[in-house]
mmCIF file of C-alpha atoms (C1' of nucleotides) in Angstrom:
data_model
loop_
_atom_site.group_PDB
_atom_site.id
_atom_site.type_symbol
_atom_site.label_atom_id
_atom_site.label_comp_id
_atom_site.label_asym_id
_atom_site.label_seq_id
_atom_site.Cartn_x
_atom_site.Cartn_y
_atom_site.Cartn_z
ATOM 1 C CA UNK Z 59 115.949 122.138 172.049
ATOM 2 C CA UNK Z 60 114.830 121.894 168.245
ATOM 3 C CA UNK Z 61 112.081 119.123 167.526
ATOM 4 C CA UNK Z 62 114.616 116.674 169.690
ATOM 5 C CA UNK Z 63 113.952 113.234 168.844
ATOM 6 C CA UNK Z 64 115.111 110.282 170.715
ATOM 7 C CA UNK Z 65 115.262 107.219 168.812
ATOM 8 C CA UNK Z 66 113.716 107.533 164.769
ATOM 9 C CA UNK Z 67 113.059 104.787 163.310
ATOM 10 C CA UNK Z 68 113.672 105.588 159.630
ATOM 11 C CA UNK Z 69 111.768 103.304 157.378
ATOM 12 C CA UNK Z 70 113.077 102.654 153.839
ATOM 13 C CA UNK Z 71 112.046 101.169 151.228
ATOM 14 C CA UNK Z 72 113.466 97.693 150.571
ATOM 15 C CA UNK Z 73 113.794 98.532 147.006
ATOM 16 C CA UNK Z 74 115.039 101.862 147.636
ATOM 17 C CA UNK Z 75 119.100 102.825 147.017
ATOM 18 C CA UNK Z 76 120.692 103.937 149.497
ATOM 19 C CA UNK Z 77 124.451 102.110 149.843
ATOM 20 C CA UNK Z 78 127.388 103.810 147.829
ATOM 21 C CA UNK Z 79 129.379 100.755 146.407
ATOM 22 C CA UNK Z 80 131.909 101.012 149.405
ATOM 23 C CA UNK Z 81 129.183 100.523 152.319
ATOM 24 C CA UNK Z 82 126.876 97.919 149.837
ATOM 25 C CA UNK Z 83 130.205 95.989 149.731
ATOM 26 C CA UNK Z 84 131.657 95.629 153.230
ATOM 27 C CA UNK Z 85 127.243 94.518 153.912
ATOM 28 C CA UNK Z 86 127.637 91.845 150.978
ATOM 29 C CA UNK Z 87 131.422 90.868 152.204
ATOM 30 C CA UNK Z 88 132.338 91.976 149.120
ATOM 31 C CA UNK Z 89 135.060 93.527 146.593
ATOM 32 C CA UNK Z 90 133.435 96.563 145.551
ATOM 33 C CA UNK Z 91 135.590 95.884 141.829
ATOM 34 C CA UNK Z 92 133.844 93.043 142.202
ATOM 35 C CA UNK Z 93 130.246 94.736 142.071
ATOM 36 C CA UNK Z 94 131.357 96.509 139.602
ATOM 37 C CA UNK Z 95 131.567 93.416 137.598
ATOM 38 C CA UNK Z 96 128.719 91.863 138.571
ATOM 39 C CA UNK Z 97 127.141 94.736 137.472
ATOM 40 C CA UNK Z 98 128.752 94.690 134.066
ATOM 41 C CA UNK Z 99 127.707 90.902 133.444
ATOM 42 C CA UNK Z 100 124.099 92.163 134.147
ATOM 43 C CA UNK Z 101 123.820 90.335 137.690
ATOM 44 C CA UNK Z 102 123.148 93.310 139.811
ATOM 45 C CA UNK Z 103 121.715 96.367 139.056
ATOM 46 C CA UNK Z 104 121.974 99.533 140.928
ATOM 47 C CA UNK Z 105 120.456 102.454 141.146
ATOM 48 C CA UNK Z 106 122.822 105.934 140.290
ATOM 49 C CA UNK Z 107 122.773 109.522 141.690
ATOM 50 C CA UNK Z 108 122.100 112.104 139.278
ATOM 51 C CA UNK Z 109 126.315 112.337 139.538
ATOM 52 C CA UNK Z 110 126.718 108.645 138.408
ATOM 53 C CA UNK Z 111 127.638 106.979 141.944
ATOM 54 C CA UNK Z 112 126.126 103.651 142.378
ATOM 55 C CA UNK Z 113 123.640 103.173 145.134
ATOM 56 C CA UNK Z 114 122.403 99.426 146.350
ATOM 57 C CA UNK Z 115 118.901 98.856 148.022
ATOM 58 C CA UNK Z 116 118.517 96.266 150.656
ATOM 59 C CA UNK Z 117 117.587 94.212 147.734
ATOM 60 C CA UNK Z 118 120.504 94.010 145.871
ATOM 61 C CA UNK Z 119 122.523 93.677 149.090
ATOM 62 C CA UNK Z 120 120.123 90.534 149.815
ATOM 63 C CA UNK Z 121 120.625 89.265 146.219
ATOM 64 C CA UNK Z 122 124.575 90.101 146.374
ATOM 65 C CA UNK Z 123 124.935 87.862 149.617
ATOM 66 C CA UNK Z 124 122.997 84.957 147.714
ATOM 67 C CA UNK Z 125 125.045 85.063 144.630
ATOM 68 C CA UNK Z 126 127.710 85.150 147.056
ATOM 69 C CA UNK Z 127 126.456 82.010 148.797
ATOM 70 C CA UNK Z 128 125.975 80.253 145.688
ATOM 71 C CA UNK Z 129 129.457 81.604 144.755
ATOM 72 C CA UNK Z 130 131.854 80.723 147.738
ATOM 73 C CA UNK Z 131 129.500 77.851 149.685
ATOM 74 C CA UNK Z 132 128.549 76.312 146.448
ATOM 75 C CA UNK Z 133 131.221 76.756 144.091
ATOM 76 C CA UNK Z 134 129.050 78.103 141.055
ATOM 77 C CA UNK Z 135 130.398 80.066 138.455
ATOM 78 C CA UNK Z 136 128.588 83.407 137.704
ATOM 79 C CA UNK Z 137 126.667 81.723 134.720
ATOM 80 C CA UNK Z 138 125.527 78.916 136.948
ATOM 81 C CA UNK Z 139 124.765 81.719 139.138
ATOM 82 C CA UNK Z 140 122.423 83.662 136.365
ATOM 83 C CA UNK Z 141 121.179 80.226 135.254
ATOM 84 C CA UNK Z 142 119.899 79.517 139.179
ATOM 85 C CA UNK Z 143 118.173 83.099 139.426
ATOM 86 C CA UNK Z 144 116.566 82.492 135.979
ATOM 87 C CA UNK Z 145 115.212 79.200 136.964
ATOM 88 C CA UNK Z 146 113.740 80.700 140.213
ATOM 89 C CA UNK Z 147 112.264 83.501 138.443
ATOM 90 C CA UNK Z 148 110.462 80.995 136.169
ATOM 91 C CA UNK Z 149 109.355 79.241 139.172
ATOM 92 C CA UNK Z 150 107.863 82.371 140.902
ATOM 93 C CA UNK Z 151 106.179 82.921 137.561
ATOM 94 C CA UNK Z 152 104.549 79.615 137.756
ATOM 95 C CA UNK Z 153 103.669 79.522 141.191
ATOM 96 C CA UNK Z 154 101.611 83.207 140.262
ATOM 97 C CA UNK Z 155 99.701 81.563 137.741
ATOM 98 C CA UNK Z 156 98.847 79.023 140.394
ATOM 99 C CA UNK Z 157 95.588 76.523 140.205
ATOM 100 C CA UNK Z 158 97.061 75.788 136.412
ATOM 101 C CA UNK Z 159 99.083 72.867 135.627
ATOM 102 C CA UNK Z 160 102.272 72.318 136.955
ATOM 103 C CA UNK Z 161 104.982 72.148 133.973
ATOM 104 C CA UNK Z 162 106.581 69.239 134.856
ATOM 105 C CA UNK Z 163 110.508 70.377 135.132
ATOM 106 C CA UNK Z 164 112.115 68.152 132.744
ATOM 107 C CA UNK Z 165 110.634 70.557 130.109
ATOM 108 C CA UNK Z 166 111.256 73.674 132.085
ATOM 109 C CA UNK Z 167 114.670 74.080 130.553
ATOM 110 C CA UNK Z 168 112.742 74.606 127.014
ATOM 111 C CA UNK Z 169 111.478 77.866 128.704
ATOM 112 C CA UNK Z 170 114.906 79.066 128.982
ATOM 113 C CA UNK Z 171 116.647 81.390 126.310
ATOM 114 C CA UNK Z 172 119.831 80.022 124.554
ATOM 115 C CA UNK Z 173 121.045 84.168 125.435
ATOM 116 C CA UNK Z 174 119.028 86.054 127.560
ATOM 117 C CA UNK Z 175 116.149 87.761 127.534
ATOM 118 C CA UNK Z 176 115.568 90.976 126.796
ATOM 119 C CA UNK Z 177 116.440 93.362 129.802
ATOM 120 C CA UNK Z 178 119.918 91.460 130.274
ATOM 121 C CA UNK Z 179 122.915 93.456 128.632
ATOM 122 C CA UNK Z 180 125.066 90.855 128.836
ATOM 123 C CA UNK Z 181 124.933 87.401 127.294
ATOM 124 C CA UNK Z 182 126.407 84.178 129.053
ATOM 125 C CA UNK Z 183 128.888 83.497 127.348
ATOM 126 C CA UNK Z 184 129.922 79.430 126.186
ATOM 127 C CA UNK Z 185 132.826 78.306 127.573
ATOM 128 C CA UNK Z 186 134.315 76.802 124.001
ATOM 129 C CA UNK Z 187 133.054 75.632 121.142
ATOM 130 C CA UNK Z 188 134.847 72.042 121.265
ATOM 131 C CA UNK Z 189 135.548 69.888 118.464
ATOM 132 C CA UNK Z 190 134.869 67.046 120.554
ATOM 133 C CA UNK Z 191 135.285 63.588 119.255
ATOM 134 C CA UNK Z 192 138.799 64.524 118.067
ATOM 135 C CA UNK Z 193 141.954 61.787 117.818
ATOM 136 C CA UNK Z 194 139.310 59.641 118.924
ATOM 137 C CA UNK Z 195 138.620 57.720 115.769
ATOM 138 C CA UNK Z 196 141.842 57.562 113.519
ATOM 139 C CA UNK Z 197 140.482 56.863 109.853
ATOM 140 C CA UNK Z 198 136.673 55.865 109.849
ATOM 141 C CA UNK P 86 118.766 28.925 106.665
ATOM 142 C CA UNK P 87 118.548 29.048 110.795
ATOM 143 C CA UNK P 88 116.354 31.196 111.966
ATOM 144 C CA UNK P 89 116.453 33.894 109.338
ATOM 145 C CA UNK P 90 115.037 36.560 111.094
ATOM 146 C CA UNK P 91 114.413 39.748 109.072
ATOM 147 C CA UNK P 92 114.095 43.264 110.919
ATOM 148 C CA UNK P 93 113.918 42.638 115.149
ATOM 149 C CA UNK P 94 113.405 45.318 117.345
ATOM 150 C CA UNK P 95 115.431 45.044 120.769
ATOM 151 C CA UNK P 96 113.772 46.568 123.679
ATOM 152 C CA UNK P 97 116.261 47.767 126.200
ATOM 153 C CA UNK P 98 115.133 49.043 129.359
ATOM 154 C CA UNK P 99 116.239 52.191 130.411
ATOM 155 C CA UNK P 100 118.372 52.109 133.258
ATOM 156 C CA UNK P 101 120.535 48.794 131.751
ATOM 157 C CA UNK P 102 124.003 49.500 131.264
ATOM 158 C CA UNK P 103 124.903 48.868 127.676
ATOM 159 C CA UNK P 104 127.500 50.826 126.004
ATOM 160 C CA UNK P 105 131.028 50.715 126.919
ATOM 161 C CA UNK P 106 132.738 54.211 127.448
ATOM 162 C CA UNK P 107 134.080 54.866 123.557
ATOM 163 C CA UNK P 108 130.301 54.131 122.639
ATOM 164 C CA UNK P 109 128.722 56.677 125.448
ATOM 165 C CA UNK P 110 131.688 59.219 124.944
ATOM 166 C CA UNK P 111 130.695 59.182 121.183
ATOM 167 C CA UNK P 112 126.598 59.003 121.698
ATOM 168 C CA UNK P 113 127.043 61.994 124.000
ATOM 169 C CA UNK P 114 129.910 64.028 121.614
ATOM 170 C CA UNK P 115 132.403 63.926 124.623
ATOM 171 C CA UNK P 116 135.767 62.883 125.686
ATOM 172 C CA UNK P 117 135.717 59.130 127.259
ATOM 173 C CA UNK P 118 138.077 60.883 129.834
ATOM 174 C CA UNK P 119 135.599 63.186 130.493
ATOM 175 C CA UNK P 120 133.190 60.649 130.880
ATOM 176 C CA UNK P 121 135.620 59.420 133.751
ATOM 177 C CA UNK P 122 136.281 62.690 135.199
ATOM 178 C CA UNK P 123 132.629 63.182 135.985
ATOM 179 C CA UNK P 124 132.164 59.301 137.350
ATOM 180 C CA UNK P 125 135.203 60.088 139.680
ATOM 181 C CA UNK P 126 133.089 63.546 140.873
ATOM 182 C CA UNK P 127 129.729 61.786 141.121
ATOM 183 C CA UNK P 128 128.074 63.487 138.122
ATOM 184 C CA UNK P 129 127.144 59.956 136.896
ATOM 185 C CA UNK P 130 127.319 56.468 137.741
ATOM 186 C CA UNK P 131 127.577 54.051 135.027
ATOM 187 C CA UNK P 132 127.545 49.871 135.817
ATOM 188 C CA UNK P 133 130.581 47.803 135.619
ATOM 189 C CA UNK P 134 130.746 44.705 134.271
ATOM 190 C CA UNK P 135 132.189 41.570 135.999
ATOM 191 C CA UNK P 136 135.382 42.627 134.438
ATOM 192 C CA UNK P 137 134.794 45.987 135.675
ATOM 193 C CA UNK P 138 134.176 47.790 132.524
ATOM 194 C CA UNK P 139 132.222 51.155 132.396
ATOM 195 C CA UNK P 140 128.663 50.671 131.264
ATOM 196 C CA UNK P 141 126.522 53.493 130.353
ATOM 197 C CA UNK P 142 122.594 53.069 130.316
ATOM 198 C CA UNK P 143 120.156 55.224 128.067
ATOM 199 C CA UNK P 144 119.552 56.911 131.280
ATOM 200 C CA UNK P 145 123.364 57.620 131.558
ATOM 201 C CA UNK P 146 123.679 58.855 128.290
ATOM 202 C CA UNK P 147 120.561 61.416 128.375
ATOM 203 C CA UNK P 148 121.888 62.678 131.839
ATOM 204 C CA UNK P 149 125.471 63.122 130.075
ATOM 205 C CA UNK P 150 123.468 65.399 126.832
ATOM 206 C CA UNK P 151 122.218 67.142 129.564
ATOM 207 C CA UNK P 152 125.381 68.131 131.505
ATOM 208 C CA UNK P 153 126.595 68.854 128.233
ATOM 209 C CA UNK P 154 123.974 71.619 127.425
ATOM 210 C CA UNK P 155 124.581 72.830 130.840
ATOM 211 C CA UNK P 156 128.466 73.284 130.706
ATOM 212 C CA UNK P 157 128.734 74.174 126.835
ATOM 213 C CA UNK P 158 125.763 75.587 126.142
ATOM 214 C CA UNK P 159 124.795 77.899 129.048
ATOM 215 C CA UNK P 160 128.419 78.038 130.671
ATOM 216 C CA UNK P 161 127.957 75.839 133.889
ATOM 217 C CA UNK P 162 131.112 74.611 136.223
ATOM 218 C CA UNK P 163 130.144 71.062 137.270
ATOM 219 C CA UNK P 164 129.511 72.788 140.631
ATOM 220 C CA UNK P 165 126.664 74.590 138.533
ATOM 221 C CA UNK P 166 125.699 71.041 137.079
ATOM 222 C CA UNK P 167 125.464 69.400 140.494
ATOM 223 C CA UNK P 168 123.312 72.069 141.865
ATOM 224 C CA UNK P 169 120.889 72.519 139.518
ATOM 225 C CA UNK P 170 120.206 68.617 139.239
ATOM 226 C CA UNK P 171 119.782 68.721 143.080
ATOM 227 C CA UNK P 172 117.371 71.435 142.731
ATOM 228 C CA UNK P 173 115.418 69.177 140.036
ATOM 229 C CA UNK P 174 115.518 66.241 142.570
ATOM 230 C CA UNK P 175 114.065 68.120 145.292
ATOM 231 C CA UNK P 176 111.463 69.895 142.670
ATOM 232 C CA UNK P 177 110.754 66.340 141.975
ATOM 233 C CA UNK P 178 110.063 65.072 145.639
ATOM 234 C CA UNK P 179 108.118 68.382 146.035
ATOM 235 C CA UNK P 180 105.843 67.482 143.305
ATOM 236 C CA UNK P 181 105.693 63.686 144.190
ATOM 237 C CA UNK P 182 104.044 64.916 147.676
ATOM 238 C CA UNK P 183 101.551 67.119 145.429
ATOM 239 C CA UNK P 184 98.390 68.271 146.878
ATOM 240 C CA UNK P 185 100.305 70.028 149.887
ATOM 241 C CA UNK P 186 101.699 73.252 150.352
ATOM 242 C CA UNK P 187 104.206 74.339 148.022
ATOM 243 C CA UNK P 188 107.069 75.540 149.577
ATOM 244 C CA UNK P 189 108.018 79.004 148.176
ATOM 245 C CA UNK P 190 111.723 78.824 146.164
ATOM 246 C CA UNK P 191 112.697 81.160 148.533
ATOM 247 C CA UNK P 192 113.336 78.626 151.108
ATOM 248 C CA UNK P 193 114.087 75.800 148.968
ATOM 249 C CA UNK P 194 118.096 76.191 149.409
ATOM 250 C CA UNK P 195 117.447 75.765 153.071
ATOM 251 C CA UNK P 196 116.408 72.437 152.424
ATOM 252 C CA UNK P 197 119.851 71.905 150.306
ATOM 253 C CA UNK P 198 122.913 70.252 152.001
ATOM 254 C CA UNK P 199 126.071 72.537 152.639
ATOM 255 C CA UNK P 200 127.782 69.112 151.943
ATOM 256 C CA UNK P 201 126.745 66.375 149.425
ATOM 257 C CA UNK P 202 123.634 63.979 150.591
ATOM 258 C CA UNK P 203 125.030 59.883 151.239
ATOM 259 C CA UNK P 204 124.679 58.639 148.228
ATOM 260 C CA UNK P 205 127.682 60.776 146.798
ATOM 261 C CA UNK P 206 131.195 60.138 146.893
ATOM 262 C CA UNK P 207 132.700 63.514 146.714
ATOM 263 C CA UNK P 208 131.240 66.957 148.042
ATOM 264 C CA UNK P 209 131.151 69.709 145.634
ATOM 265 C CA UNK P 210 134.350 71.620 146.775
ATOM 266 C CA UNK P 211 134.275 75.693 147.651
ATOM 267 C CA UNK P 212 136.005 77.058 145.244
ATOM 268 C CA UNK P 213 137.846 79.612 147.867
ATOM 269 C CA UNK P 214 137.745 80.674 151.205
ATOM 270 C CA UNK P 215 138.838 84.327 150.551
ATOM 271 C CA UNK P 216 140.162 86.685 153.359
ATOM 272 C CA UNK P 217 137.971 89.678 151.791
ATOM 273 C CA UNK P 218 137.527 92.982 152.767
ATOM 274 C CA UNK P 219 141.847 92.772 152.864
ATOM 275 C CA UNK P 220 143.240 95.853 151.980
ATOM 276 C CA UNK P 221 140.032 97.633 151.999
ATOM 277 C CA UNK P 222 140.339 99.811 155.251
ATOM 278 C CA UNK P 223 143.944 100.376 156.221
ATOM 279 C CA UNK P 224 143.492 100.408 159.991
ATOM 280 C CA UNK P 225 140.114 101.250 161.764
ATOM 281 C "C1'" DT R 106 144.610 117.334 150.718
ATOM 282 C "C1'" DT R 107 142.123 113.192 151.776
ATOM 283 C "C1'" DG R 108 138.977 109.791 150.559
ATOM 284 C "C1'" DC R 109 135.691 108.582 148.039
ATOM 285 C "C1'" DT R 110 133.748 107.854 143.174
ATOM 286 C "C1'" DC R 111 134.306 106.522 138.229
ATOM 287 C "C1'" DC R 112 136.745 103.715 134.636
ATOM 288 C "C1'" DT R 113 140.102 100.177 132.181
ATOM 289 C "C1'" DC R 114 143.897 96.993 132.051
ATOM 290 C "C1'" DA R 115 146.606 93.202 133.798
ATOM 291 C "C1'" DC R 116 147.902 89.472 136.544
ATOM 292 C "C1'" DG R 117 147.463 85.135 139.645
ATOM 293 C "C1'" DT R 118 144.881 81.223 140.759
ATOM 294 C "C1'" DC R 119 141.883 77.636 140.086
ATOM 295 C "C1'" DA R 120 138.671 74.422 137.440
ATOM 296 C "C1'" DC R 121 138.253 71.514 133.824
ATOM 297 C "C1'" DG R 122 139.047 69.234 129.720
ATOM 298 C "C1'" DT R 123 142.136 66.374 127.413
ATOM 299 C "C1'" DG R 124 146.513 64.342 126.069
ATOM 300 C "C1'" DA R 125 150.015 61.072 127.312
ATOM 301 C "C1'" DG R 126 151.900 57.104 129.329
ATOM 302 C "C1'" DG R 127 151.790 52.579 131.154
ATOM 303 C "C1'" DT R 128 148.721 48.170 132.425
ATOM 304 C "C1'" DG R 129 145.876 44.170 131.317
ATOM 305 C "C1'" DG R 130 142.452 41.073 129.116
ATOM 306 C "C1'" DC R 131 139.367 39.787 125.100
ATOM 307 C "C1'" DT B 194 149.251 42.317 117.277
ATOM 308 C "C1'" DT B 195 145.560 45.595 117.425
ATOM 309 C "C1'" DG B 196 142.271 48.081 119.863
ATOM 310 C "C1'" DC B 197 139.928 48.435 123.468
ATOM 311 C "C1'" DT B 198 139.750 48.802 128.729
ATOM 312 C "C1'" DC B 199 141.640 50.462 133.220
ATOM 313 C "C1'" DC B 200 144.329 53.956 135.881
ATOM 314 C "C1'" DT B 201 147.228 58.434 137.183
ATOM 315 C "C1'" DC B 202 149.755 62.551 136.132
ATOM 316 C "C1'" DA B 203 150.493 66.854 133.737
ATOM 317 C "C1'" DC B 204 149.626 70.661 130.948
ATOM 318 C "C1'" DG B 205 146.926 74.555 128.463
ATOM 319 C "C1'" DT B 206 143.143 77.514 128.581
ATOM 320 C "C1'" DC B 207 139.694 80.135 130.452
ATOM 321 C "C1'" DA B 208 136.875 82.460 134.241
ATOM 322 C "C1'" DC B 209 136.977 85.335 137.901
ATOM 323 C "C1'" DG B 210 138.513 87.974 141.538
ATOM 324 C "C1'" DT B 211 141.286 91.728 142.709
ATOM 325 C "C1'" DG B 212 145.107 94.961 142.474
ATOM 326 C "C1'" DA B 213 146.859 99.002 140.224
ATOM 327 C "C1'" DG B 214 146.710 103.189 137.824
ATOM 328 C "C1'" DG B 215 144.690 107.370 136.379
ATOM 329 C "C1'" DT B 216 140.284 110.688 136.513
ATOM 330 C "C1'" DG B 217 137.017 113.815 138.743
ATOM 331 C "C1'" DG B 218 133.902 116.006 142.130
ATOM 332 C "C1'" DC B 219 132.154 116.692 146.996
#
DNA sequence: TTGCTCCTCACGTCACGTGAGGTGGC
DNA sequence: TTGCTCCTCACGTCACGTGAGGTGGC
């Protein structure tokens, strides 16, 4: 009868990874190609084993099933996605730095980067560079 | 001579509809199609004349450059657009009823309609309603 | 060997912008 | 008549999800 234990609770760290990309997937309702991708975009990043696998915390499960809200409920696409997490993060910032002013959010968007900042791998990409205005006037 | 008047400034308020759709499509560099498209999804609502001609105030045409940024600029679907001016409506209420609690960001999306609020026509449409996790686990 | 991991490439579907086509009134 | 408006329909392009194919180590 070795150190029998009924019922552990094992306490882990929220931030912690744990999930291979198989298990993080079926939690998030997910692809895992499709974390994969996220991944690559710079939406989600993971944790890796010394041997390279992938392994999710409870976080990035959380944060997969929002992006996956905002995805399927919503209809965003991923760079409406990024924009949204940005925004928040800016908010969070500002609510830190409480008892200051409140920016008023029409000039919010002037805090945002034209590409991202500095940790993000991956740019979001524009969609096309238009020329707009085109067959529109003949001969002006 | 009658009534030479030399230099007079017009005052236009804001919200008056005043340009006609090949005026607004060219003030903000788009399509007057386009301008259409996002009427018909509730992006904007321009006046009508008695005739029932499109017209677009100052209002209408900032709120178009912005929707613009958003889509070309950052990447955006209009799903994106919608969203993130919904967000900015509620940030505004929040901020009207200053002096409260703020509520953390967190929470916010709880406070966000799975479906559009009255005023819109047309509910931002899911994109998919994917059978996932298919041909993940063969047979458990 | 099986079942996972890693990766890259390719295809199908959908959103969205815009062109076209036909109407009607200054 | 011309040039605008209105409308609807159709097509091309791109994003994104996912399937497939081939690798490698418990």
């Amino acid at each position: 009868m070795s150190m029998r234990r009924t019922r552990t609770t094992v306490t882990v760290s929220h931030d912690r990874g744990v999930f291979m990309i198989s298990v993080a997937a079926e939690l998030a309702e997910m692809h895992p190609q499709t974390l994969r991708m996220y991944e690559q975009r710079g939406l989600i990043e993971p944790k890796r084993s010394p041997k390279g696998t992938r392994l999710y915390s409870h976080e990035d499960v959380d944060r997969l099933r929002r992006i996956q809200e905002m995805t399927n409920d919503l209809g965003l696409n991923l760079a409406g996605v990024e924009h949204v997490l940005r925004l928040e993060q800016i908010d969070a910032v500002k609510r830190e730095m409480r008892g200051g002013e409140l920016v008023p959010l029409k000039h919010t968007r002037d805090l945002l980067p034209r590409r991202m900042p500095p940790a993000e791998p991956e740019p979001s990409r524009p969609r096309r560079i238009p020329i707009r205005r085109d067959g529109e006037q003949p001969a002006r």
